[in-house]
PDB file of C-alpha atoms in Angstrom:
ATOM      1  CA  MET A   1     114.134 -26.767  15.618  1.00 89.00           C
ATOM      2  CA  LYS A   2     115.446 -23.565  17.180  1.00 95.00           C
ATOM      3  CA  LYS A   3     116.023 -20.469  15.062  1.00 97.00           C
ATOM      4  CA  ILE A   4     119.025 -18.173  15.454  1.00 98.00           C
ATOM      5  CA  ILE A   5     119.291 -14.833  13.702  1.00 97.00           C
ATOM      6  CA  VAL A   6     122.504 -13.117  12.637  1.00 96.00           C
ATOM      7  CA  ALA A   7     122.402  -9.446  11.699  1.00 93.00           C
ATOM      8  CA  CYS A   8     124.774  -6.885  10.259  1.00 85.00           C
ATOM      9  CA  GLY A   9     124.016  -3.586   8.568  1.00 78.00           C
ATOM     10  CA  SER A  10     122.800  -4.987   5.253  1.00 70.00           C
ATOM     11  CA  GLY A  11     122.208  -8.661   6.046  1.00 62.00           C
ATOM     12  CA  VAL A  12     124.405  -9.699   3.141  1.00 73.00           C
ATOM     13  CA  ALA A  13     128.159 -10.225   3.431  1.00 87.00           C
ATOM     14  CA  THR A  14     129.230 -10.305   7.074  1.00 91.00           C
ATOM     15  CA  SER A  15     126.085 -11.832   8.519  1.00 92.00           C
ATOM     16  CA  GLN A  16     126.036 -14.517   5.804  1.00 93.00           C
ATOM     17  CA  THR A  17     129.665 -15.399   6.582  1.00 95.00           C
ATOM     18  CA  VAL A  18     128.957 -15.674  10.314  1.00 96.00           C
ATOM     19  CA  ALA A  19     125.691 -17.578   9.725  1.00 96.00           C
ATOM     20  CA  SER A  20     127.513 -20.130   7.583  1.00 96.00           C
ATOM     21  CA  LYS A  21     130.262 -20.640  10.167  1.00 97.00           C
ATOM     22  CA  VAL A  22     127.811 -20.856  13.082  1.00 98.00           C
ATOM     23  CA  ASN A  23     125.666 -23.334  11.173  1.00 97.00           C
ATOM     24  CA  ARG A  24     128.728 -25.560  10.660  1.00 97.00           C
ATOM     25  CA  LEU A  25     129.810 -25.272  14.318  1.00 98.00           C
ATOM     26  CA  LEU A  26     126.331 -26.123  15.591  1.00 97.00           C
ATOM     27  CA  LYS A  27     126.138 -29.181  13.320  1.00 97.00           C
ATOM     28  CA  GLU A  28     129.556 -30.325  14.597  1.00 97.00           C
ATOM     29  CA  ASN A  29     128.159 -30.024  18.136  1.00 97.00           C
ATOM     30  CA  LYS A  30     124.952 -31.873  17.162  1.00 97.00           C
ATOM     31  CA  VAL A  31     122.712 -28.870  17.817  1.00 96.00           C
ATOM     32  CA  ASP A  32     119.587 -28.795  15.659  1.00 95.00           C
ATOM     33  CA  ALA A  33     119.091 -25.141  14.755  1.00 96.00           C
ATOM     34  CA  GLN A  34     118.348 -22.973  11.759  1.00 96.00           C
ATOM     35  CA  VAL A  35     120.696 -19.989  11.368  1.00 97.00           C
ATOM     36  CA  GLU A  36     119.344 -17.089   9.339  1.00 95.00           C
ATOM     37  CA  ALA A  37     121.098 -13.889   8.227  1.00 94.00           C
ATOM     38  CA  VAL A  38     118.900 -10.779   8.328  1.00 92.00           C
ATOM     39  CA  ASP A  39     119.432  -7.052   7.972  1.00 88.00           C
ATOM     40  CA  LEU A  40     119.638  -4.904  11.091  1.00 89.00           C
ATOM     41  CA  LYS A  41     116.307  -3.177  10.443  1.00 90.00           C
ATOM     42  CA  SER A  42     114.504  -6.539  10.527  1.00 90.00           C
ATOM     43  CA  VAL A  43     115.879  -7.842  13.844  1.00 93.00           C
ATOM     44  CA  ASP A  44     112.876  -6.880  15.999  1.00 94.00           C
ATOM     45  CA  ARG A  45     110.577  -8.846  13.701  1.00 95.00           C
ATOM     46  CA  TYR A  46     112.382 -12.099  14.542  1.00 95.00           C
ATOM     47  CA  MET A  47     112.586 -11.792  18.343  1.00 94.00           C
ATOM     48  CA  ASP A  48     109.475 -13.834  19.157  1.00 94.00           C
ATOM     49  CA  SER A  49     110.509 -16.770  16.958  1.00 96.00           C
ATOM     50  CA  SER A  50     114.258 -16.915  17.710  1.00 97.00           C
ATOM     51  CA  ALA A  51     116.291 -18.589  20.451  1.00 97.00           C
ATOM     52  CA  ALA A  52     119.267 -16.205  20.109  1.00 98.00           C
ATOM     53  CA  TYR A  53     120.522 -13.164  18.228  1.00 97.00           C
ATOM     54  CA  ILE A  54     124.107 -13.031  16.957  1.00 97.00           C
ATOM     55  CA  ALA A  55     125.004  -9.351  16.672  1.00 95.00           C
ATOM     56  CA  ILE A  56     127.797  -8.146  14.394  1.00 93.00           C
ATOM     57  CA  THR A  57     127.271  -4.500  15.330  1.00 89.00           C
ATOM     58  CA  LYS A  58     127.270  -2.751  18.698  1.00 88.00           C
ATOM     59  CA  ILE A  59     123.978  -3.280  20.522  1.00 89.00           C
ATOM     60  CA  ASP A  60     122.363  -0.265  22.199  1.00 88.00           C
ATOM     61  CA  LYS A  61     119.203  -1.883  23.553  1.00 91.00           C
ATOM     62  CA  GLU A  62     117.984  -4.875  25.520  1.00 93.00           C
ATOM     63  CA  TYR A  63     116.490  -7.890  23.772  1.00 95.00           C
ATOM     64  CA  PRO A  64     114.255 -10.634  25.224  1.00 96.00           C
ATOM     65  CA  ILE A  65     116.609 -13.365  23.930  1.00 97.00           C
ATOM     66  CA  PRO A  66     120.343 -13.981  24.467  1.00 97.00           C
ATOM     67  CA  VAL A  67     122.598 -11.715  22.376  1.00 97.00           C
ATOM     68  CA  ILE A  68     125.793 -13.382  21.182  1.00 97.00           C
ATOM     69  CA  ASN A  69     128.924 -11.510  20.071  1.00 96.00           C
ATOM     70  CA  GLY A  70     129.197 -12.197  16.337  1.00 96.00           C
ATOM     71  CA  ILE A  71     132.655 -10.650  16.009  1.00 95.00           C
ATOM     72  CA  ALA A  72     134.024 -13.678  17.891  1.00 97.00           C
ATOM     73  CA  PHE A  73     132.994 -15.884  14.959  1.00 97.00           C
ATOM     74  CA  LEU A  74     134.767 -13.590  12.490  1.00 95.00           C
ATOM     75  CA  THR A  75     138.034 -13.272  14.404  1.00 95.00           C
ATOM     76  CA  GLY A  76     138.080 -16.509  16.381  1.00 96.00           C
ATOM     77  CA  VAL A  77     138.835 -14.525  19.567  1.00 97.00           C
ATOM     78  CA  GLY A  78     136.432 -15.683  22.271  1.00 97.00           C
ATOM     79  CA  GLN A  79     134.632 -17.943  19.816  1.00 98.00           C
ATOM     80  CA  ASP A  80     134.451 -20.977  22.115  1.00 98.00           C
ATOM     81  CA  ALA A  81     132.769 -18.995  24.904  1.00 98.00           C
ATOM     82  CA  GLU A  82     130.241 -17.406  22.512  1.00 98.00           C
ATOM     83  CA  LEU A  83     129.536 -20.777  20.887  1.00 98.00           C
ATOM     84  CA  GLN A  84     128.814 -22.280  24.309  1.00 98.00           C
ATOM     85  CA  LYS A  85     126.352 -19.435  25.072  1.00 97.00           C
ATOM     86  CA  LEU A  86     124.657 -20.190  21.762  1.00 97.00           C
ATOM     87  CA  ILE A  87     124.464 -23.924  22.458  1.00 97.00           C
ATOM     88  CA  ASP A  88     122.991 -23.215  25.902  1.00 97.00           C
ATOM     89  CA  ALA A  89     120.383 -20.893  24.346  1.00 96.00           C
ATOM     90  CA  CYS A  90     119.318 -23.670  21.979  1.00 95.00           C
ATOM     91  CA  LYS A  91     118.676 -26.235  24.736  1.00 90.00           C
TER      92      LYS A  91
END
């Protein structure tokens, strides 16, 4: 099972909301993945074990895994394109 991390500043409200929605969307698309909300300070710790990183905040550095725009899952704008990137990362 692939792991996907979602991070916002505190790892509580926004990232949990996005993680819940992404988890539902992946299940609807029959993608077997675990979605976990973490705080921003912990992101680097999860890079080696994750297939993708859903970022709620602006990203200022490069990561070794695909970075998905988490705002799309909050607003719905561009959500389909970001979801497809996520599905591709989990294959």
